[in-house]
Short mmCIF file of C-alpha atoms and ligand atoms in Angstrom, two decimals:
data_model
loop_
_atom_site.label_atom_id
_atom_site.label_comp_id
_atom_site.label_asym_id
_atom_site.label_seq_id
_atom_site.Cartn_x
_atom_site.Cartn_y
_atom_site.Cartn_z
CA MET A 1049 24.91 138.95 152.56
CA THR A 1050 26.05 142.60 152.71
CA ALA A 1051 23.75 145.35 153.95
CA GLY A 1052 23.93 146.85 150.47
CA LEU A 1053 22.61 143.67 148.87
CA ARG A 1054 19.88 143.38 151.49
CA ALA A 1055 18.78 146.93 150.66
CA LEU A 1056 18.88 146.11 146.95
CA GLU A 1057 16.69 143.06 147.46
CA ALA A 1058 14.18 145.18 149.38
CA ARG A 1059 14.17 147.68 146.49
CA LEU A 1060 13.73 144.84 144.01
CA ALA A 1061 10.75 143.54 145.99
CA ASP A 1062 9.21 147.04 145.84
CA GLU A 1063 9.81 147.37 142.10
CA LEU A 1064 8.22 143.98 141.46
CA ALA A 1065 5.26 144.90 143.68
CA PHE A 1066 4.83 148.26 141.89
CA LEU A 1067 4.72 146.36 138.60
CA GLN A 1068 2.38 143.74 140.11
CA LEU A 1069 4.82 140.95 139.37
CA PRO A 1070 4.69 138.03 139.38
CA ALA A 1071 1.14 137.48 138.14
CA PRO A 1072 -0.72 134.74 140.02
CA ARG A 1073 -0.82 131.35 138.31
CA TRP A 1074 -3.69 131.32 135.81
CA THR A 1075 -3.02 128.20 133.77
CA PRO A 1076 -4.88 125.03 134.75
CA GLN A 1077 -3.04 122.46 136.86
CA ARG A 1078 -2.70 119.16 135.03
CA GLU A 1079 -1.39 115.71 135.76
CA HIS A 1080 -0.14 113.00 133.46
CA ASP A 1081 0.89 109.54 134.54
CA GLY A 1082 1.25 110.69 138.13
CA HIS A 1083 3.41 113.69 137.15
CA ALA A 1084 2.36 117.33 137.53
CA VAL A 1085 2.53 118.74 133.99
CA LEU A 1086 4.68 121.85 133.65
CA ASP A 1087 3.49 124.64 131.42
CA VAL A 1088 7.06 125.12 130.27
CA ALA A 1089 10.25 123.16 130.83
CA ILE A 1090 13.51 124.91 130.00
CA VAL A 1091 16.63 122.98 129.08
CA GLY A 1092 19.53 125.03 130.41
CA ALA A 1093 19.73 127.47 133.32
CA GLY A 1094 22.50 129.70 132.03
CA MET A 1095 21.78 133.38 131.53
CA THR A 1096 19.15 132.65 128.86
CA GLY A 1097 17.38 129.90 130.79
CA LEU A 1098 17.26 132.11 133.89
CA ALA A 1099 15.92 135.11 131.98
CA VAL A 1100 13.21 133.03 130.28
CA ALA A 1101 12.29 131.37 133.60
CA ALA A 1102 12.03 134.79 135.27
CA ALA A 1103 9.87 136.18 132.46
CA LEU A 1104 7.54 133.15 132.60
CA VAL A 1105 7.24 133.30 136.40
CA GLN A 1106 6.32 136.98 136.01
CA ARG A 1107 3.56 135.90 133.63
CA GLY A 1108 2.03 133.42 136.08
CA VAL A 1109 3.14 130.33 134.19
CA SER A 1110 4.51 127.16 135.81
CA VAL A 1111 8.09 126.50 134.77
CA VAL A 1112 11.19 124.53 135.73
CA ALA A 1113 14.66 125.02 134.24
CA TYR A 1114 16.81 121.88 134.19
CA ASP A 1115 20.58 122.12 134.02
CA GLU A 1116 23.09 119.33 134.05
CA ALA A 1117 25.69 121.57 135.69
CA PRO A 1118 26.01 121.89 139.47
CA ALA A 1119 24.31 124.95 140.95
CA GLY A 1120 26.28 128.11 140.27
CA LEU A 1121 28.40 126.56 137.52
CA GLU A 1122 26.00 126.90 134.61
CA GLY A 1123 27.32 128.14 131.29
CA PRO A 1124 30.92 128.94 130.41
CA TRP A 1125 31.70 131.76 132.86
CA ALA A 1126 33.19 129.81 135.79
CA THR A 1127 34.01 126.64 133.88
CA THR A 1128 35.49 126.78 130.40
CA ALA A 1129 35.74 130.53 129.72
CA ARG A 1130 39.26 131.95 130.17
CA MET A 1131 39.00 135.68 129.50
CA GLU A 1132 39.78 138.09 132.33
CA THR A 1133 36.78 140.31 131.61
CA LEU A 1134 33.64 140.21 129.51
CA ARG A 1135 33.79 141.70 126.05
CA SER A 1136 30.43 143.42 126.64
CA PRO A 1137 30.40 146.97 127.98
CA LYS A 1138 29.60 147.06 131.70
CA GLN A 1139 26.46 149.21 131.40
CA LEU A 1140 24.37 146.76 129.35
CA ALA A 1141 21.14 145.81 131.11
CA GLY A 1142 21.63 142.10 130.31
CA PRO A 1143 18.92 139.78 131.69
CA ALA A 1144 17.26 142.49 133.86
CA LEU A 1145 13.94 142.29 131.94
CA GLY A 1146 13.44 146.04 132.26
CA ILE A 1147 13.71 146.04 136.07
CA PRO A 1148 16.43 148.47 137.25
CA SER A 1149 17.24 146.59 140.48
CA LEU A 1150 17.97 143.41 138.51
CA THR A 1151 20.84 144.91 136.50
CA PHE A 1152 24.49 144.07 137.02
CA ARG A 1153 25.07 147.74 137.80
CA ALA A 1154 22.52 147.74 140.64
CA TRP A 1155 24.07 144.56 142.07
CA PHE A 1156 27.59 145.97 141.75
CA GLU A 1157 26.85 149.41 143.20
CA ALA A 1158 24.89 147.87 146.08
CA GLN A 1159 28.09 146.20 147.21
CA PHE A 1160 30.91 148.44 146.07
CA GLY A 1161 29.38 151.90 145.56
CA ARG A 1162 29.13 154.43 142.75
CA ALA A 1163 32.81 155.41 142.76
CA ALA A 1164 33.85 151.79 142.24
CA TRP A 1165 31.33 151.54 139.39
CA ASP A 1166 32.78 154.64 137.74
CA ALA A 1167 36.27 153.18 138.12
CA LEU A 1168 35.29 149.76 136.73
CA ASP A 1169 36.52 149.17 133.19
CA LYS A 1170 34.99 145.87 132.15
CA ILE A 1171 33.16 143.23 134.15
CA PRO A 1172 35.49 140.53 135.52
CA ARG A 1173 34.37 137.14 134.23
CA LEU A 1174 33.81 135.47 137.61
CA GLN A 1175 31.99 138.50 138.95
CA TRP A 1176 29.48 138.11 136.13
CA MET A 1177 28.86 134.55 137.31
CA ASP A 1178 28.40 135.84 140.87
CA TYR A 1179 25.82 138.26 139.57
CA LEU A 1180 23.92 135.48 137.73
CA ARG A 1181 23.91 133.41 140.95
CA TRP A 1182 22.43 136.36 142.81
CA TYR A 1183 19.86 136.98 140.04
CA ARG A 1184 18.62 133.43 140.36
CA ASP A 1185 18.48 133.53 144.17
CA ALA A 1186 16.94 136.99 144.43
CA LEU A 1187 14.08 135.91 142.16
CA GLY A 1188 13.81 132.44 143.70
CA LEU A 1189 13.82 130.88 140.24
CA PRO A 1190 12.75 127.24 139.84
CA VAL A 1191 15.98 125.59 138.69
CA LYS A 1192 16.91 121.93 139.06
CA ASN A 1193 20.65 121.41 138.81
CA GLY A 1194 22.36 118.10 138.20
CA HIS A 1195 19.52 117.18 135.82
CA ARG A 1196 20.62 116.25 132.31
CA VAL A 1197 17.87 116.08 129.72
CA THR A 1198 18.65 113.00 127.64
CA ASP A 1199 15.59 112.80 125.39
CA LEU A 1200 12.88 115.10 124.15
CA LEU A 1201 9.77 113.33 122.91
CA PRO A 1202 7.02 115.60 121.61
CA ARG A 1203 3.64 113.85 121.42
CA ALA A 1204 0.38 114.33 119.61
CA ASP A 1205 -1.61 114.94 122.81
CA GLY A 1206 -0.23 118.38 123.60
CA LEU A 1207 2.59 117.21 125.85
CA VAL A 1208 6.33 116.85 125.48
CA GLU A 1209 7.95 114.08 127.47
CA LEU A 1210 11.39 114.81 128.86
CA ARG A 1211 13.68 112.01 129.91
CA LEU A 1212 16.35 113.02 132.37
CA GLN A 1213 19.29 111.67 134.33
CA SER A 1214 19.98 112.86 137.84
CA ASP A 1215 22.43 111.22 140.23
CA GLY A 1216 22.57 108.28 137.83
CA ARG A 1217 18.80 107.79 138.08
CA PRO A 1218 16.48 108.06 135.09
CA LEU A 1219 13.57 110.48 135.55
CA ARG A 1220 10.64 111.59 133.46
CA ALA A 1221 8.86 114.92 133.27
CA PHE A 1222 6.04 116.29 131.13
CA ALA A 1223 5.63 119.81 129.85
CA ARG A 1224 3.31 121.54 127.42
CA HIS A 1225 6.17 123.48 125.89
CA VAL A 1226 9.94 123.10 126.02
CA VAL A 1227 12.51 125.84 125.54
CA LEU A 1228 16.04 124.95 124.48
CA ALA A 1229 18.33 127.46 126.19
CA THR A 1230 21.43 125.41 125.61
CA GLY A 1231 23.89 128.16 124.68
CA ARG A 1232 26.47 128.90 121.99
CA ALA A 1233 26.89 125.28 120.97
CA GLY A 1234 23.20 124.72 121.70
CA LEU A 1235 22.43 122.52 118.68
CA GLY A 1236 25.84 120.98 118.22
CA GLY A 1237 29.31 121.27 119.64
CA PRO A 1238 32.89 122.19 118.81
CA SER A 1239 33.67 122.76 115.17
CA LEU A 1240 36.83 120.79 114.41
CA PRO A 1241 38.93 120.23 111.29
CA THR A 1242 38.73 116.66 110.01
CA TYR A 1243 42.40 115.94 110.77
CA ALA A 1244 41.73 116.43 114.52
CA GLU A 1245 39.97 113.07 114.63
CA SER A 1246 43.13 111.22 113.58
CA LEU A 1247 45.27 112.81 116.32
CA PRO A 1248 45.64 111.27 119.78
CA ARG A 1249 43.21 112.96 122.17
CA THR A 1250 46.09 113.70 124.55
CA ARG A 1251 47.59 116.01 121.93
CA TRP A 1252 44.79 118.50 121.44
CA ALA A 1253 41.85 120.31 123.00
CA HIS A 1254 39.07 122.53 121.73
CA SER A 1255 39.04 125.96 123.33
CA SER A 1256 35.72 125.10 125.02
CA ASP A 1257 37.07 121.92 126.63
CA ALA A 1258 37.77 121.80 130.35
CA ASN A 1259 41.43 121.33 129.47
CA ASP A 1260 44.17 121.18 132.13
CA TYR A 1261 46.31 124.16 131.13
CA ALA A 1262 48.84 123.51 133.91
CA ALA A 1263 49.84 120.38 131.96
CA LEU A 1264 51.00 122.64 129.09
CA ALA A 1265 53.93 123.99 131.14
CA GLY A 1266 57.14 123.61 129.14
CA LEU A 1267 55.34 122.58 125.93
CA ARG A 1268 55.23 124.15 122.49
CA VAL A 1269 51.57 124.95 121.96
CA GLY A 1270 49.80 125.83 118.74
CA VAL A 1271 46.49 127.72 118.81
CA ILE A 1272 44.43 127.58 115.65
CA GLY A 1273 42.16 130.58 115.19
CA ALA A 1274 42.25 134.26 116.00
CA GLY A 1275 38.99 135.04 117.75
CA ALA A 1276 38.39 135.84 121.40
CA SER A 1277 38.68 132.21 122.48
CA ALA A 1278 42.00 131.83 120.64
CA MET A 1279 43.44 134.76 122.60
CA ASP A 1280 42.01 133.46 125.90
CA SER A 1281 43.42 129.97 125.30
CA ALA A 1282 46.81 131.30 124.19
CA ALA A 1283 47.06 133.64 127.20
CA THR A 1284 46.06 130.89 129.62
CA ALA A 1285 48.69 128.54 128.14
CA LEU A 1286 51.35 131.24 128.37
CA GLU A 1287 50.41 132.07 131.96
CA ALA A 1288 50.58 128.35 132.77
CA GLY A 1289 54.22 128.30 131.62
CA ALA A 1290 54.03 127.02 128.03
CA ALA A 1291 57.49 127.13 126.43
CA SER A 1292 56.00 128.92 123.43
CA VAL A 1293 52.60 129.60 121.93
CA HIS A 1294 52.14 129.89 118.18
CA LEU A 1295 48.89 131.37 116.93
CA LEU A 1296 48.28 129.90 113.49
CA VAL A 1297 45.90 132.25 111.69
CA ARG A 1298 44.67 131.54 108.16
CA ARG A 1299 43.79 135.20 107.53
CA ALA A 1300 46.46 137.62 106.41
CA ASP A 1301 45.28 140.09 109.04
CA LEU A 1302 43.18 139.98 112.21
CA PRO A 1303 39.65 141.29 111.85
CA ARG A 1304 39.55 144.75 113.42
CA ILE A 1305 35.96 145.91 113.28
CA ASN A 1306 33.02 144.30 115.05
CA LYS A 1307 30.27 144.77 112.47
CA GLY A 1308 27.64 143.11 114.67
CA LYS A 1309 28.28 145.70 117.38
CA GLY A 1310 27.95 148.49 114.82
CA ALA A 1311 24.60 147.10 113.68
CA GLY A 1312 23.13 147.15 117.18
CA ASN A 1313 20.14 149.42 117.82
CA PRO A 1314 16.53 148.84 118.96
CA GLY A 1315 15.39 148.53 115.36
CA PHE A 1316 17.88 145.73 114.69
CA VAL A 1317 16.80 143.97 117.89
CA HIS A 1318 13.06 144.19 117.21
CA GLY A 1319 12.90 144.40 113.42
CA TYR A 1320 15.30 141.69 112.28
CA ALA A 1321 12.93 138.75 112.82
CA HIS A 1322 10.41 140.38 110.47
CA LEU A 1323 12.83 140.87 107.61
CA PRO A 1324 12.48 138.76 104.46
CA PRO A 1325 14.87 135.76 104.24
CA ASP A 1326 17.14 137.49 101.70
CA TRP A 1327 17.93 140.29 104.13
CA LYS A 1328 18.45 137.96 107.10
CA TRP A 1329 20.89 135.90 105.10
CA ARG A 1330 22.68 138.94 103.73
CA ILE A 1331 23.17 140.46 107.20
CA ARG A 1332 24.29 137.27 108.98
CA HIS A 1333 26.51 136.19 106.10
CA TYR A 1334 28.19 139.60 106.02
CA ILE A 1335 28.82 139.58 109.79
CA ALA A 1336 30.16 136.02 109.62
CA ARG A 1337 32.44 136.82 106.70
CA GLN A 1338 33.81 139.95 108.30
CA GLN A 1339 34.44 137.99 111.53
CA VAL A 1340 34.46 139.40 115.03
CA PRO A 1341 37.82 140.75 116.21
CA PRO A 1342 39.29 139.45 119.44
CA PRO A 1343 39.00 142.07 122.21
CA ARG A 1344 42.03 144.39 122.44
CA ASN A 1345 42.76 143.55 126.08
CA SER A 1346 42.65 139.80 125.30
CA THR A 1347 45.07 140.24 122.41
CA GLN A 1348 47.46 142.29 124.54
CA ARG A 1349 47.25 139.63 127.26
CA VAL A 1350 48.91 137.32 124.71
CA SER A 1351 51.33 139.69 123.03
CA ARG A 1352 52.89 140.85 126.29
CA HIS A 1353 54.63 137.44 126.46
CA ALA A 1354 57.88 137.30 124.51
CA ASN A 1355 57.27 133.63 123.74
CA ALA A 1356 53.91 134.35 122.02
CA HIS A 1357 54.08 134.28 118.21
CA PHE A 1358 51.39 135.52 115.84
CA HIS A 1359 51.63 133.76 112.45
CA LEU A 1360 49.23 135.34 109.96
CA GLY A 1361 48.36 133.95 106.55
CA VAL A 1362 49.23 130.45 107.76
CA ALA A 1363 46.71 127.74 106.92
CA VAL A 1364 47.17 124.36 108.58
CA GLU A 1365 47.12 121.64 105.94
CA ARG A 1366 48.00 118.45 107.79
CA VAL A 1367 49.05 117.35 111.27
CA GLN A 1368 50.71 114.07 112.18
CA GLU A 1369 52.14 112.74 115.40
CA ARG A 1370 55.70 111.64 114.73
CA GLY A 1371 58.87 111.45 116.80
CA GLY A 1372 57.08 112.32 120.04
CA ALA A 1373 55.71 115.60 118.65
CA LEU A 1374 53.10 117.01 116.29
CA GLN A 1375 54.43 117.69 112.79
CA VAL A 1376 52.27 120.49 111.44
CA ARG A 1377 52.34 121.21 107.74
CA THR A 1378 51.10 124.69 106.88
CA SER A 1379 50.77 126.81 103.76
CA ALA A 1380 53.87 128.67 104.99
CA GLY A 1381 56.03 125.64 105.81
CA PRO A 1382 56.32 123.08 108.62
CA ILE A 1383 56.33 123.66 112.36
CA GLU A 1384 56.84 121.17 115.21
CA LEU A 1385 54.56 121.47 118.24
CA ASP A 1386 53.60 119.41 121.29
CA PHE A 1387 49.96 120.36 121.71
CA LEU A 1388 47.23 121.99 119.63
CA ILE A 1389 44.27 124.05 120.77
CA PHE A 1390 41.47 124.42 118.26
CA ALA A 1391 39.84 127.79 118.83
CA THR A 1392 37.66 127.08 115.84
CA GLY A 1393 34.24 127.89 117.24
CA PHE A 1394 31.08 125.82 117.27
CA ALA A 1395 28.95 124.14 114.66
CA ILE A 1396 25.37 123.01 114.39
CA ASP A 1397 25.72 119.24 114.52
CA TRP A 1398 22.69 117.34 115.70
CA ARG A 1399 24.75 114.20 116.36
CA GLN A 1400 26.48 116.02 119.20
CA ARG A 1401 23.10 116.64 120.88
CA PRO A 1402 21.65 113.17 121.48
CA MET A 1403 18.77 114.75 123.41
CA LEU A 1404 17.40 115.89 120.04
CA ARG A 1405 17.80 112.59 118.18
CA HIS A 1406 14.04 111.93 118.05
CA ILE A 1407 13.23 115.25 116.42
CA ALA A 1408 16.40 116.26 114.54
CA PRO A 1409 15.44 114.47 111.29
CA CYS A 1410 12.15 116.42 111.26
CA ILE A 1411 13.51 119.88 111.92
CA ARG A 1412 13.45 122.22 108.96
CA VAL A 1413 16.71 124.06 108.47
CA TRP A 1414 17.40 126.99 106.20
CA LYS A 1415 18.86 124.92 103.38
CA ASP A 1416 15.52 123.10 103.13
CA ARG A 1417 13.75 126.27 102.04
CA TYR A 1418 16.25 128.90 100.99
CA ARG A 1419 18.83 129.18 98.24
CA PRO A 1420 21.34 131.96 98.84
CA PRO A 1421 22.54 134.07 95.95
CA GLU A 1422 25.63 132.79 94.18
CA GLY A 1423 28.76 133.66 96.12
CA ALA A 1424 26.87 133.96 99.42
CA GLU A 1425 26.82 130.24 100.22
CA ASP A 1426 27.46 129.61 103.91
CA ALA A 1427 27.68 126.10 105.33
CA GLU A 1428 27.05 127.27 108.90
CA LEU A 1429 24.02 129.38 108.09
CA GLU A 1430 22.39 126.76 105.91
CA GLU A 1431 22.18 124.34 108.86
CA SER A 1432 20.43 126.94 111.08
CA PRO A 1433 16.92 125.96 112.18
CA ASP A 1434 14.14 127.76 110.35
CA LEU A 1435 12.05 128.88 113.31
CA GLY A 1436 8.46 130.05 113.47
CA PRO A 1437 7.10 133.18 115.19
CA ALA A 1438 7.09 131.55 118.64
CA PHE A 1439 10.72 130.49 118.12
CA GLU A 1440 9.41 126.98 117.48
CA PHE A 1441 10.93 124.28 115.31
CA GLN A 1442 8.99 123.67 112.11
CA PRO A 1443 8.74 120.35 110.27
CA ARG A 1444 10.50 119.61 107.01
CA GLU A 1445 8.14 119.36 104.09
CA GLY A 1446 6.41 116.00 104.05
CA MET A 1447 7.59 115.04 107.57
CA GLN A 1448 5.12 114.19 110.31
CA CYS A 1449 6.35 115.07 113.77
CA PRO A 1450 3.37 115.78 116.00
CA GLY A 1451 4.20 118.20 118.78
CA LEU A 1452 7.41 119.48 117.18
CA GLU A 1453 5.97 123.00 117.37
CA ARG A 1454 6.04 122.68 121.18
CA VAL A 1455 9.83 122.81 121.17
CA HIS A 1456 11.16 126.38 121.07
CA CYS A 1457 14.75 127.37 120.46
CA LEU A 1458 16.43 130.33 122.17
CA SER A 1459 20.08 129.58 121.67
CA TYR A 1460 22.76 130.92 119.35
CA PRO A 1461 21.87 128.76 116.29
CA ALA A 1462 18.50 130.56 116.23
CA THR A 1463 20.25 133.83 115.32
CA LEU A 1464 19.67 133.59 111.56
CA SER A 1465 15.91 133.32 112.15
CA LEU A 1466 15.55 135.65 115.14
CA GLY A 1467 18.48 138.05 115.18
CA VAL A 1468 20.56 139.05 118.16
CA ILE A 1469 18.02 138.19 120.87
CA THR A 1470 19.23 134.60 121.16
CA GLY A 1471 21.68 134.56 124.02
CA ASP A 1472 24.24 137.37 124.11
CA ILE A 1473 24.10 139.95 126.88
CA PRO A 1474 22.98 143.00 124.83
CA ALA A 1475 19.50 141.72 123.89
CA ILE A 1476 18.82 138.68 126.05
CA SER A 1477 15.99 140.42 127.92
CA GLU A 1478 14.20 141.13 124.65
CA GLY A 1479 14.54 137.46 123.62
CA ALA A 1480 13.28 136.18 126.96
CA LEU A 1481 10.36 138.62 127.12
CA GLN A 1482 9.28 138.00 123.54
CA LEU A 1483 9.35 134.25 124.01
CA ALA A 1484 7.55 134.40 127.37
CA ASP A 1485 4.81 136.57 125.84
CA ARG A 1486 4.39 134.13 122.97
CA LEU A 1487 4.25 131.13 125.29
CA ALA A 1488 1.71 132.76 127.59
CA GLY A 1489 -0.40 133.54 124.52
CA LEU A 1490 -0.16 129.98 123.19
CA LEU A 1491 -1.04 128.49 126.59
CA TYR A 1492 -4.11 130.71 126.76
CA ALA A 1493 -5.29 129.93 123.23
CA GLU A 1494 -4.80 126.18 123.71
CA ASP A 1495 -7.05 126.29 126.78
CA ILE A 1496 -9.61 128.70 125.42
CA GLU A 1497 -12.56 126.47 126.38
CA HIS A 1498 -11.32 126.27 129.96
CA HIS A 1499 -10.80 130.04 130.14
CA TYR A 1500 -14.20 130.69 128.58
CA ALA A 1501 -15.88 128.35 131.06
CA ARG A 1502 -14.05 130.09 133.91
CA MET A 1503 -15.29 133.42 132.64
CA GLU A 1504 -18.84 132.08 132.52
CA ALA A 1505 -18.55 130.60 136.00
CA TYR A 1506 -17.04 133.77 137.41
CA ALA A 1507 -19.53 135.16 139.89
CA GLU A 1508 -17.90 137.83 142.04
CA PRO A 1509 -20.31 140.78 142.11
CA GLU A 1510 -18.83 144.27 141.91
CA ILE A 1511 -22.08 145.93 142.94
CA LEU A 1512 -24.63 144.35 145.26
CA GLY A 1513 -27.94 145.78 144.08
CA ASP A 1514 -28.37 147.96 147.18
CA GLU A 1515 -26.63 150.92 145.57
CA TRP A 1516 -29.82 152.21 143.83
CA VAL A 1517 -33.65 151.98 143.85
CA ALA A 1518 -35.42 151.20 140.59
CA GLU A 1519 -38.43 153.47 139.79
CA PRO A 1520 -41.11 153.46 137.11
CA LEU A 1521 -40.84 156.24 134.50
CA PRO A 1522 -42.56 159.45 135.66
CA PRO A 1523 -46.06 159.98 134.18
CA SER A 1524 -45.91 161.68 130.81
CA ASP A 1525 -47.14 165.36 130.54
CA ARG A 1526 -48.65 164.69 127.11
C1 FAD B 1275 33.96 132.03 126.37
C2 FAD B 1275 32.73 132.84 126.09
C3 FAD B 1275 32.71 134.20 126.38
C4 FAD B 1275 31.58 134.97 126.11
N1 FAD B 1275 31.60 136.30 126.40
C5 FAD B 1275 30.51 137.05 126.09
C6 FAD B 1275 30.47 138.46 126.35
O1 FAD B 1275 31.40 139.06 126.86
N2 FAD B 1275 29.34 139.15 126.04
C7 FAD B 1275 28.26 138.54 125.48
O2 FAD B 1275 27.27 139.21 125.22
N3 FAD B 1275 28.27 137.22 125.21
C8 FAD B 1275 29.36 136.47 125.49
N4 FAD B 1275 29.35 135.13 125.21
C9 FAD B 1275 28.18 134.57 124.51
C10 FAD B 1275 27.00 134.27 125.45
O3 FAD B 1275 26.65 135.38 126.24
C11 FAD B 1275 27.33 133.11 126.35
O4 FAD B 1275 27.56 131.97 125.56
C12 FAD B 1275 26.24 132.79 127.37
O5 FAD B 1275 26.72 131.78 128.19
C13 FAD B 1275 24.94 132.41 126.74
O6 FAD B 1275 24.05 132.05 127.76
P1 FAD B 1275 23.07 130.82 127.58
O7 FAD B 1275 22.28 130.72 128.81
O8 FAD B 1275 22.36 130.98 126.29
O9 FAD B 1275 24.01 129.54 127.42
P2 FAD B 1275 24.94 128.86 128.50
O10 FAD B 1275 25.41 129.88 129.47
O11 FAD B 1275 25.95 128.09 127.74
O12 FAD B 1275 23.97 127.89 129.29
C14 FAD B 1275 23.47 126.71 128.70
C15 FAD B 1275 23.22 125.72 129.80
O13 FAD B 1275 22.54 124.61 129.24
C16 FAD B 1275 22.92 123.47 129.97
N5 FAD B 1275 22.60 122.29 129.17
C17 FAD B 1275 22.95 122.03 127.88
N6 FAD B 1275 22.46 120.85 127.49
C18 FAD B 1275 21.77 120.35 128.53
C19 FAD B 1275 21.01 119.16 128.74
N7 FAD B 1275 20.88 118.23 127.78
N8 FAD B 1275 20.43 118.96 129.94
C20 FAD B 1275 20.55 119.90 130.93
N9 FAD B 1275 21.26 121.04 130.78
C21 FAD B 1275 21.86 121.26 129.60
C22 FAD B 1275 24.40 123.67 130.21
O14 FAD B 1275 24.84 122.93 131.33
C23 FAD B 1275 24.48 125.18 130.43
O15 FAD B 1275 24.54 125.53 131.80
C24 FAD B 1275 30.46 134.36 125.50
C25 FAD B 1275 30.48 133.00 125.22
C26 FAD B 1275 31.59 132.23 125.52
C27 FAD B 1275 31.57 130.76 125.19
#
């Protein structure tokens, strides 16, 4: 570790001490079936899982974050993401939870200095992952890697059972509350056109797959979509030596304005969750319809290759493998390709999250309780979970699912209910802090008898009785 980082960690320790963090553990220790019961188990130790774990540790709550990924390879940053830099501006405080020494900037300047910070344009992707690794280590967060949660089983007795796989061994754990911090595709997976299923798997990849781009050298590659991931996939294919890359874009033009960014302010972050359903729908539907433009530098990373081709207003209608190639029929005519990359985003699709199979049929989604105005129908939004004030799943009308309210969702599909606090860098601290506050409050209220009894039994005197002498009233003059 560099001297700069050592100094930063000393400053961080001071800042935490000044803020009296973390609070000592105050929740009762419990056992079930020979297992210590966790106050909170988190599924996922990406940026969100880490931030929630840190906020809960600060609040004196017992917590473990489980992640199936190996240590240091959580989330997309060092695995499936392919952009050179983050889209987010470098100065965002990210998961720092209001603590200056926990910011990316503090970590960066501690190693490279103020001048390098001033010269930095955007944060390189792998450096962001390095920062998250440091964040976890500096706070000593309780993360168990190589642990895949396979089943969540809420129960009527105030516990949620987690079934896990680690090193091929089945494990069990029990927690009073569970947080799903499972990321962009957190309640589903890749969104794919139906024709993808009929194509040989060797002929296509989704942009989020761990695809071998070196194998695309010399091939004619089609990329479907025009968002950030489309540009990153196209650029990576071109840099790997693809013979040509054709971006097939249904829209007549690329979206140019990031409406979500324009909406960002503290009111949007803190006020959105309290808006009536009509406004939530209107805002999210508008942002979705306008679409988010790909970053300028990502787009230029593609267009600087002479063998990159942007085809706008081209909708793919059918794809067949014939004659050793893919015959792609589009609204603008046919094109022959060797490989397709679907940069088509993610969808809520409970079948792709077997961990949730026991509760998915119970979970109330927006279409169960909300009808959008005519013309504002939105298949993606209508599948979003309808979350309660503690970010908890709520049961569908008439469904019995005891303990469902102990499962809390802080991943992208929660955005319609909660707003922008669900996993992106700009407001992840607010999401983590709000959820941690709610969980601490719930844990306290659930144990109120215990806490009341502790208060009654509390017997540490603050004065000893030797500080004064009691006297009778002086005799009255009258
Ligand atoms: C390519 C890409 C680029 C992005 N760039 C930006 C950007 O520049 N700025 C920005 O603000 N946002 C960006 N985002 C959006 C967002 O910040 C990221 O998706 C970020 O990773 C969200 O963090 P997370 O912790 O919520 O999810 P993730 O980082 O995806 O972490 C989820 C974790 O859950 C684990 N997990 C899932 N299921 C299980 C299970 N059953 N058992 C155990 N572990 C499990 C996974 O292994 C994973 O490590 C980007 C997203 C992507 C995909």
